[in-house]
PDB file of C-alpha atoms in Angstrom:
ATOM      1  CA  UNK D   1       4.747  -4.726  16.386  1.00  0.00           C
ATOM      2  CA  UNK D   2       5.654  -1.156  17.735  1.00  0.00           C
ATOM      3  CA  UNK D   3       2.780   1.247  18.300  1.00  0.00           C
ATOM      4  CA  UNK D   4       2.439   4.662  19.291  1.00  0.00           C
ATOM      5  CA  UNK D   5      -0.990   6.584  20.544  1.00  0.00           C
ATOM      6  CA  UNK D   6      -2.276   9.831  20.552  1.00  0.00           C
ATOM      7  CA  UNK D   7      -5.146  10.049  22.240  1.00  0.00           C
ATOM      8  CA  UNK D   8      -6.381  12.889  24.575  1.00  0.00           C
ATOM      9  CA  UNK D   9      -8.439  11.470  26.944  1.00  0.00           C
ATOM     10  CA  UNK D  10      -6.426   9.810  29.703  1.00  0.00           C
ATOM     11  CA  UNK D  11      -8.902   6.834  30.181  1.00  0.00           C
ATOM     12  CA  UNK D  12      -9.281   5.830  26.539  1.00  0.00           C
ATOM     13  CA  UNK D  13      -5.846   6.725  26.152  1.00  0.00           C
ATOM     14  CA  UNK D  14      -4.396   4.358  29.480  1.00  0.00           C
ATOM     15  CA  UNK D  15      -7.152   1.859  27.837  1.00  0.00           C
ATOM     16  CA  UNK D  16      -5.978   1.358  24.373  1.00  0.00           C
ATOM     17  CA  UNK D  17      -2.503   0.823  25.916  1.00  0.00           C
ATOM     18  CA  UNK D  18      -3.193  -2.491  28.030  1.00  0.00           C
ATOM     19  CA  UNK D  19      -5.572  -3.538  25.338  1.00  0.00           C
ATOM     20  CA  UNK D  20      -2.606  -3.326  22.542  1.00  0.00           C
ATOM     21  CA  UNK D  21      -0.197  -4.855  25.040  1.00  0.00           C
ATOM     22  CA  UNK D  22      -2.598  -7.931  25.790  1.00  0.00           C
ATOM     23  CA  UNK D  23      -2.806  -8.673  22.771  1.00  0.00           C
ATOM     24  CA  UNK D  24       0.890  -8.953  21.986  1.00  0.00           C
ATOM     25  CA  UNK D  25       1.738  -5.083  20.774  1.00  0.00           C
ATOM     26  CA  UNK D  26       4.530  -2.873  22.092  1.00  0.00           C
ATOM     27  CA  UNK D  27       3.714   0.577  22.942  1.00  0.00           C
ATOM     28  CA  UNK D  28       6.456   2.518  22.348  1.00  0.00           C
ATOM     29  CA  UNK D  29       5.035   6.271  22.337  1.00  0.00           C
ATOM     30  CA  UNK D  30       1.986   7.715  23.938  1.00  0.00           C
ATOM     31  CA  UNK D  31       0.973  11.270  24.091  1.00  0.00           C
ATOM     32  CA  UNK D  32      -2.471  13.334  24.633  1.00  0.00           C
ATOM     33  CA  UNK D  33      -1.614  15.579  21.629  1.00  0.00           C
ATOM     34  CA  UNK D  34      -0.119  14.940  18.337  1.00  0.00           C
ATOM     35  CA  UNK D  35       2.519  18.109  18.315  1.00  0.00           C
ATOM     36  CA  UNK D  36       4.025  15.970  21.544  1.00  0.00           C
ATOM     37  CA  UNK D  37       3.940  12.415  19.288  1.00  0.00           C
ATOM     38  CA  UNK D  38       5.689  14.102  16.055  1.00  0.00           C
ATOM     39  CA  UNK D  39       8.138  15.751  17.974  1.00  0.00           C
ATOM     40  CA  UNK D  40       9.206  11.984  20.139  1.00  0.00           C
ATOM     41  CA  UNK D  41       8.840  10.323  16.500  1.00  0.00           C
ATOM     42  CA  UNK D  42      11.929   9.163  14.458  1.00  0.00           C
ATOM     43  CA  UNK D  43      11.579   6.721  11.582  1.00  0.00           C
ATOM     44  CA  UNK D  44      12.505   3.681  12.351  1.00  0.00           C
ATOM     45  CA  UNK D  45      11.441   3.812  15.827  1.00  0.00           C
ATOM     46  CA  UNK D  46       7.637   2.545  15.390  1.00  0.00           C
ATOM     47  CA  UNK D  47       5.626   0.326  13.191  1.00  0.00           C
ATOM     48  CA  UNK D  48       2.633   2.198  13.291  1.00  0.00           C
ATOM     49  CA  UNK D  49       0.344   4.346  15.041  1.00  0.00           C
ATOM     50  CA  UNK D  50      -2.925   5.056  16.616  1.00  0.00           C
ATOM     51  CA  UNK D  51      -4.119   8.668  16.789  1.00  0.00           C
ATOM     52  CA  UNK D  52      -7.857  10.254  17.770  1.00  0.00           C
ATOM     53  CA  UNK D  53      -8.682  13.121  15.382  1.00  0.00           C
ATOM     54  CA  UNK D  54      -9.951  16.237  17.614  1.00  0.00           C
ATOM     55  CA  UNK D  55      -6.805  16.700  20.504  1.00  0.00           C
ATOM     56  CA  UNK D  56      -5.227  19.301  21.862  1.00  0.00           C
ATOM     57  CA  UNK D  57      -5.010  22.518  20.944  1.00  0.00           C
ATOM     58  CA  UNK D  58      -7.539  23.353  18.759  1.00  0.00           C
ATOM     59  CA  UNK D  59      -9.702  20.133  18.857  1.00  0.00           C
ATOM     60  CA  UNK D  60     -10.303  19.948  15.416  1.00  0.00           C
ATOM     61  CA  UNK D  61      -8.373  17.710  13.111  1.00  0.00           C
ATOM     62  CA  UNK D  62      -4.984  17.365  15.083  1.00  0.00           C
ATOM     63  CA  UNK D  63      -4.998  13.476  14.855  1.00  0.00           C
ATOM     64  CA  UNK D  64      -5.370  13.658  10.875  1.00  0.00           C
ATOM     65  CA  UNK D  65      -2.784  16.294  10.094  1.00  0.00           C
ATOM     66  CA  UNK D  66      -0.036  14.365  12.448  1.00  0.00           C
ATOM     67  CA  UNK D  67      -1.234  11.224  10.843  1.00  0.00           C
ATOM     68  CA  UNK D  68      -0.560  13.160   7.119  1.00  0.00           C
ATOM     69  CA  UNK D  69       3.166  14.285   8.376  1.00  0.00           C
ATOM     70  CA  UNK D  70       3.862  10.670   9.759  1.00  0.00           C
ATOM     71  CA  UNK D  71       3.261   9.665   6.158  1.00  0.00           C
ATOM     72  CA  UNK D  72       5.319  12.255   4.847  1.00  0.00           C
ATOM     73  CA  UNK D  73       8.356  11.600   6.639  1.00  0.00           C
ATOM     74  CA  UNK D  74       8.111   8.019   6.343  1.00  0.00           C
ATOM     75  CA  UNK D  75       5.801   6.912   3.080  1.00  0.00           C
ATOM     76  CA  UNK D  76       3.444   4.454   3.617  1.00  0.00           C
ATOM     77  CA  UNK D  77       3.532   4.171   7.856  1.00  0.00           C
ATOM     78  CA  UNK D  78       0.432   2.494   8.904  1.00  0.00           C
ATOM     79  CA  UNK D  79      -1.855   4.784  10.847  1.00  0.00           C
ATOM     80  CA  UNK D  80      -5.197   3.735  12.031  1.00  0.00           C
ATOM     81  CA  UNK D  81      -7.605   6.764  12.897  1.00  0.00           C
ATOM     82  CA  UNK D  82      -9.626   6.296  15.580  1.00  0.00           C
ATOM     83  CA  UNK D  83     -12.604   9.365  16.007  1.00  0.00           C
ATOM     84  CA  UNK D  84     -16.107  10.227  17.069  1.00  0.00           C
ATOM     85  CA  UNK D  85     -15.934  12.469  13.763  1.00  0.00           C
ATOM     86  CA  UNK D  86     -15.392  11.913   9.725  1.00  0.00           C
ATOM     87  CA  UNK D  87     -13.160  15.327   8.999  1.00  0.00           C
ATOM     88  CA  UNK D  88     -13.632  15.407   5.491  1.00  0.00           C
ATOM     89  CA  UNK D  89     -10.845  17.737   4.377  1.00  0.00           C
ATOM     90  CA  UNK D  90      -7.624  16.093   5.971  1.00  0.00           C
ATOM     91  CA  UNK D  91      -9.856  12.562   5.509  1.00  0.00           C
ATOM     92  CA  UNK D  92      -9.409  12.759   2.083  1.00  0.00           C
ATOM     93  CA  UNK D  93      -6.001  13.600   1.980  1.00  0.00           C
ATOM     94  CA  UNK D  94      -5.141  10.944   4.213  1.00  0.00           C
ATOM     95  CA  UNK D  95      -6.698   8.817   1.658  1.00  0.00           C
ATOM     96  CA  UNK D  96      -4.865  10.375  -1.313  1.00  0.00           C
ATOM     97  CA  UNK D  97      -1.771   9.856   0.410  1.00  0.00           C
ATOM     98  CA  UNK D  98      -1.755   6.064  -0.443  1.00  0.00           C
ATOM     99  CA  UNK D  99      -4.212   2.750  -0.028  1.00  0.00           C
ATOM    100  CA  UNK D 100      -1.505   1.221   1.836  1.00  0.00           C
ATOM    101  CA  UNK D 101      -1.288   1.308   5.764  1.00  0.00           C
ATOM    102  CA  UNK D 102      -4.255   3.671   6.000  1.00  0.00           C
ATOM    103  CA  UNK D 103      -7.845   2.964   8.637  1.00  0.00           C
ATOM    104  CA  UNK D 104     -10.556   5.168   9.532  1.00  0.00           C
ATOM    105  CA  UNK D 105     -12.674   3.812  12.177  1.00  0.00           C
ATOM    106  CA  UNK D 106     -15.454   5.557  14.482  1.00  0.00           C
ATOM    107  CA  UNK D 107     -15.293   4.950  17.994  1.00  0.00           C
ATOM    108  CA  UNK D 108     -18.815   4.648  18.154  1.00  0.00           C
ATOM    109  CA  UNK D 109     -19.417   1.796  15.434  1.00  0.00           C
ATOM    110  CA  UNK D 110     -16.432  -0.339  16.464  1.00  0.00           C
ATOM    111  CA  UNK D 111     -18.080  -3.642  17.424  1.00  0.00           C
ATOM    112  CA  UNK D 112     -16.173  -5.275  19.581  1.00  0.00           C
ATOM    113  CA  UNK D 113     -12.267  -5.641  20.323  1.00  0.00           C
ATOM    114  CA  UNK D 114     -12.097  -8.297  17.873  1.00  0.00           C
ATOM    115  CA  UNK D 115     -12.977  -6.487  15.305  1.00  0.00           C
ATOM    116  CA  UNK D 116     -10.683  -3.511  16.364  1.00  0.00           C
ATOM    117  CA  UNK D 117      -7.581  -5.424  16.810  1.00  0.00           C
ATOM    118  CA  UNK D 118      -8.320  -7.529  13.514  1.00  0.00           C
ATOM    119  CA  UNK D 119      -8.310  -3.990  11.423  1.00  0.00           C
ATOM    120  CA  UNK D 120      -5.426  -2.873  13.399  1.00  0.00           C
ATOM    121  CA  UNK D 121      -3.409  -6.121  11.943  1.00  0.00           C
ATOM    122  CA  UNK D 122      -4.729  -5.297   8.220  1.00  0.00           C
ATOM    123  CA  UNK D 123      -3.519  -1.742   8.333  1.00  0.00           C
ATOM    124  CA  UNK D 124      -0.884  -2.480   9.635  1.00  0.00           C
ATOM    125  CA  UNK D 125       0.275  -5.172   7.172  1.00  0.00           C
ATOM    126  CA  UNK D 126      -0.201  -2.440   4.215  1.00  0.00           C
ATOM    127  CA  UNK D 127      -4.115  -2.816   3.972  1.00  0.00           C
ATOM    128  CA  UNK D 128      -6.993  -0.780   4.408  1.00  0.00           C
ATOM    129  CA  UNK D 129      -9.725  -0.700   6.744  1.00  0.00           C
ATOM    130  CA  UNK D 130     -12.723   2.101   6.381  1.00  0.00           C
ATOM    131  CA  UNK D 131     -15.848   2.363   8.498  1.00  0.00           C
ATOM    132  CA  UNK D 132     -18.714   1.874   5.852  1.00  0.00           C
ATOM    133  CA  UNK D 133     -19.877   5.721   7.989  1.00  0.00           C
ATOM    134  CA  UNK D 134     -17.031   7.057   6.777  1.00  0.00           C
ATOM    135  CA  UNK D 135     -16.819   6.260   3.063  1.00  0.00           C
ATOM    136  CA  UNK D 136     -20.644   6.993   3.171  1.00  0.00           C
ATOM    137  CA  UNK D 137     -20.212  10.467   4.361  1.00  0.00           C
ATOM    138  CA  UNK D 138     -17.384  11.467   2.311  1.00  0.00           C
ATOM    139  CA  UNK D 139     -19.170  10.425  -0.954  1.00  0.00           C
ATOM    140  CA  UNK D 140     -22.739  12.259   0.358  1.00  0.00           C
ATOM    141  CA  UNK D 141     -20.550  15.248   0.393  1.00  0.00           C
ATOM    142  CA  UNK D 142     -19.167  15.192  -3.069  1.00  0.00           C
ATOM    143  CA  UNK D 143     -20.501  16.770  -6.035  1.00  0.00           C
ATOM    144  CA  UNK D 144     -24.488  16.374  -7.843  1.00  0.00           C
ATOM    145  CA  UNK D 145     -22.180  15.462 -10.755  1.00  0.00           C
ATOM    146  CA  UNK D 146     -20.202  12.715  -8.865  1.00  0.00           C
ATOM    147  CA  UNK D 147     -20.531   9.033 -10.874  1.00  0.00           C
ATOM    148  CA  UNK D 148     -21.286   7.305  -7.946  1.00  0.00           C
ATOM    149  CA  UNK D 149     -24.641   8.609  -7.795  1.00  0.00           C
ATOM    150  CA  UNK D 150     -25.071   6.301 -10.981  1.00  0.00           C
ATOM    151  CA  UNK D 151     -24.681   3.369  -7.967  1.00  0.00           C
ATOM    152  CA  UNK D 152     -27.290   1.680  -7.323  1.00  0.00           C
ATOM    153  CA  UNK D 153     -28.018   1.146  -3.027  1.00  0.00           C
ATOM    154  CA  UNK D 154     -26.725  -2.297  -3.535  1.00  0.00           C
ATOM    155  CA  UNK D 155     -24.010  -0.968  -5.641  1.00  0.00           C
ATOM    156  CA  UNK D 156     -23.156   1.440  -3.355  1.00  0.00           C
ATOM    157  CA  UNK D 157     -23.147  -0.870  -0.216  1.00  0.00           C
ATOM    158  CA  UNK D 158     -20.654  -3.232  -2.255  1.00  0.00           C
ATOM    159  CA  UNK D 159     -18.568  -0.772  -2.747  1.00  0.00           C
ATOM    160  CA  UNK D 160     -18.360  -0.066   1.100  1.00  0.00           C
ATOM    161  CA  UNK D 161     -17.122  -3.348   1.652  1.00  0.00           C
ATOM    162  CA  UNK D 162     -14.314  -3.449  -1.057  1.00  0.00           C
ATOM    163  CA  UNK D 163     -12.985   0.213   0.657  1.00  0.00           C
ATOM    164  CA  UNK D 164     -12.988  -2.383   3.625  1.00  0.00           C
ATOM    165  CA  UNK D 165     -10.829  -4.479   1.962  1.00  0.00           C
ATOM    166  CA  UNK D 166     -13.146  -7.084   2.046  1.00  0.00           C
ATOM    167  CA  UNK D 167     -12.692  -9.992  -0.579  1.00  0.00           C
ATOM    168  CA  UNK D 168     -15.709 -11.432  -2.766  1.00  0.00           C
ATOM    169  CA  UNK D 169     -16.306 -14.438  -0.142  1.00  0.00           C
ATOM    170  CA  UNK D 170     -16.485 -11.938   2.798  1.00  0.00           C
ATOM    171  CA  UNK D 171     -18.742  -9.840   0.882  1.00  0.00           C
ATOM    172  CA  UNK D 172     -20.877 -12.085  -0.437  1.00  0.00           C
ATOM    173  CA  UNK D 173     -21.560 -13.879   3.293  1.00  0.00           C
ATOM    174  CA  UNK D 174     -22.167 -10.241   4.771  1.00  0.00           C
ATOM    175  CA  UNK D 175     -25.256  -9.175   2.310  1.00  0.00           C
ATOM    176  CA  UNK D 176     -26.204 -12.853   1.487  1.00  0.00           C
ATOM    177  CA  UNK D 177     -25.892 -12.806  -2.276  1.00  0.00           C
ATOM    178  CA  UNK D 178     -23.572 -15.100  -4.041  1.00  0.00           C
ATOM    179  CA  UNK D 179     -20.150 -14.517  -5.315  1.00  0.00           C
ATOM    180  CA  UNK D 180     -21.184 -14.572  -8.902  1.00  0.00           C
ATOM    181  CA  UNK D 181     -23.593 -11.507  -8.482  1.00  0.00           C
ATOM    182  CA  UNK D 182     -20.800  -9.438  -6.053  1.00  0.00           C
ATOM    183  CA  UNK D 183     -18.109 -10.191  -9.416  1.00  0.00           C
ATOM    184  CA  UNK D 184     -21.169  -8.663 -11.225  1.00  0.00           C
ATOM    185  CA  UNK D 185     -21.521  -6.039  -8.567  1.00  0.00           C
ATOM    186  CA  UNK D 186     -18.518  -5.049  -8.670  1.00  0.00           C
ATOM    187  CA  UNK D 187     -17.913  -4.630 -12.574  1.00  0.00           C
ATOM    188  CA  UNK D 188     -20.613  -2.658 -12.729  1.00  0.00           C
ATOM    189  CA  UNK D 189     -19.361  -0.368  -9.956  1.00  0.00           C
ATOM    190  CA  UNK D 190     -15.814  -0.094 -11.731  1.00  0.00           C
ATOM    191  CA  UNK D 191     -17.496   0.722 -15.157  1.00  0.00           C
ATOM    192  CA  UNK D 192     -19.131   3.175 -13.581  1.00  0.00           C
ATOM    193  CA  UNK D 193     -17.152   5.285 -11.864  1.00  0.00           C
ATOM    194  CA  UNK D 194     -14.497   4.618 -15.233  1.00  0.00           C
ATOM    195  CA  UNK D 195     -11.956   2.281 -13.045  1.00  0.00           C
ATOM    196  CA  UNK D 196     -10.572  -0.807 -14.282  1.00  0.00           C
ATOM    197  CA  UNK D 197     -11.655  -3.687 -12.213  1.00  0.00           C
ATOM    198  CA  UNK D 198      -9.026  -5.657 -10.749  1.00  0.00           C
ATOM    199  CA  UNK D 199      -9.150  -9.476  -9.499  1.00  0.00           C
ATOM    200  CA  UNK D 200      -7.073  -8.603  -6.101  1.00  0.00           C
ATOM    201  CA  UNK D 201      -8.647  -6.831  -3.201  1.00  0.00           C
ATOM    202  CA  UNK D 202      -5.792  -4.463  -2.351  1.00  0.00           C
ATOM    203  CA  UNK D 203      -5.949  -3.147  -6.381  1.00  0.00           C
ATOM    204  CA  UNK D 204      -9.980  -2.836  -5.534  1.00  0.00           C
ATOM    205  CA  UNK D 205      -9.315  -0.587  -2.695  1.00  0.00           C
ATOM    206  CA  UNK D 206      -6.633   1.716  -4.209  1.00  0.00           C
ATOM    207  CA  UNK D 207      -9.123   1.950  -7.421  1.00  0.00           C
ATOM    208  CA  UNK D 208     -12.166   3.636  -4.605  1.00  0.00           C
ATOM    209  CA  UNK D 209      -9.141   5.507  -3.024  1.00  0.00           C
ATOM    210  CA  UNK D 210      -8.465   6.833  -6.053  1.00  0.00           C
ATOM    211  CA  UNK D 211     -11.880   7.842  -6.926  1.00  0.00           C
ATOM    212  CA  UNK D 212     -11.909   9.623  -3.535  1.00  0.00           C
ATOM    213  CA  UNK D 213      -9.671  11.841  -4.398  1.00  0.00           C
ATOM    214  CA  UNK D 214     -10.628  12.917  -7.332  1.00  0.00           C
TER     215      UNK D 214
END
């Protein structure tokens, strides 16, 4: 698989590189600031990308905005968001955009290289990977009136996991319940925030993407 990376600091940057290639990836772009990555880009020419949010020049939400246009001039390209930060504006567009091909990790929570390189493959074969942080803070931000303050706690943290793209087996192992009560978990959730439930895990996460954006 063809990657590019847009990452501003050199180390990380020089880093993510020889990981990717060790573990059987091509790099075929690399830049310190997204204007440089768009500009090198041509469909076709990549299979996906990984892109830091705050870069050059403005350090805000650089990373998010290139990952948006990527998107936008070819639908659905996998891009896996890799930040210190949860940037809820452009993070939520990014999500509207489309549950396929789309990850938001935080540097800081990424266990191990494993774990990274495992999400890396999901998003990069159309699914979705969110840090739990991240779909955490963008629903604390949201309206009083927002349905998912109907969740319960364990409600909510099922409903982490499906955005994860977790399946019921995987879900049930992490919080030690059994798959019955998750299915009942997860109905719940659904009937909640007024989604249909679905018995496929990609339907589940385009179901919470779609509640994210609205």
């Amino acid at each position: 698989m063809r990657l590019l990376i847009a990452e501003d600091d050199a180390l990380l940057r020089a880093g993510l590189e020889l990981l990717l290639q060790g573990e059987g990836f091509e790099v075929v772009g690399s830049a310190d600031n997204a204007e440089d990555l768009l500009a090198a880009f041509e469909p076709g020419s990549a299979d996906g990308a990984v892109l830091d949010v705050r870069m050059p020049p403005s350090f805000t939400n650089e990373g998010l905005r290139a990952a948006l246009e990527l998107r936008s001039l070819v639908p659905d390209f996998p891009v896996l968001v890799l930040s210190a930060y949860v940037e809820d504006r452009y993070a939520s567009r990014l999500l509207a955009s489309g549950a396929q091909g789309v990850g938001y990790l935080l540097k800081e929570r990424v266990g191990n290289v494993g774990e990274f390189v495992d999400g890396l493959r999901r998003v990069l074969a159309g699914g979705t990977v969110m840090d739990p942080e991240v779909i955490a803070q963008l629903f604390s931000r949201r309206s009083t009136r927002d349905p998912v303050r109907s969740l319960t706690p364990r409600e909510f943290e099922v409903l982490g996991l499906v955005a994860e793209g977790l399946g019921n087996t995987e879900i049930a192992r992490t919080i030690s319940v059994s798959e019955t009560a998750v299915s009942k978990h997860i109905g719940n959730i659904f009937a909640k925030l007024g989604l249909s439930p679905s018995d496929t895990g990609h339907r589940r996460v385009l179901a919470t993407l779609a509640y994210l954006r609205s």
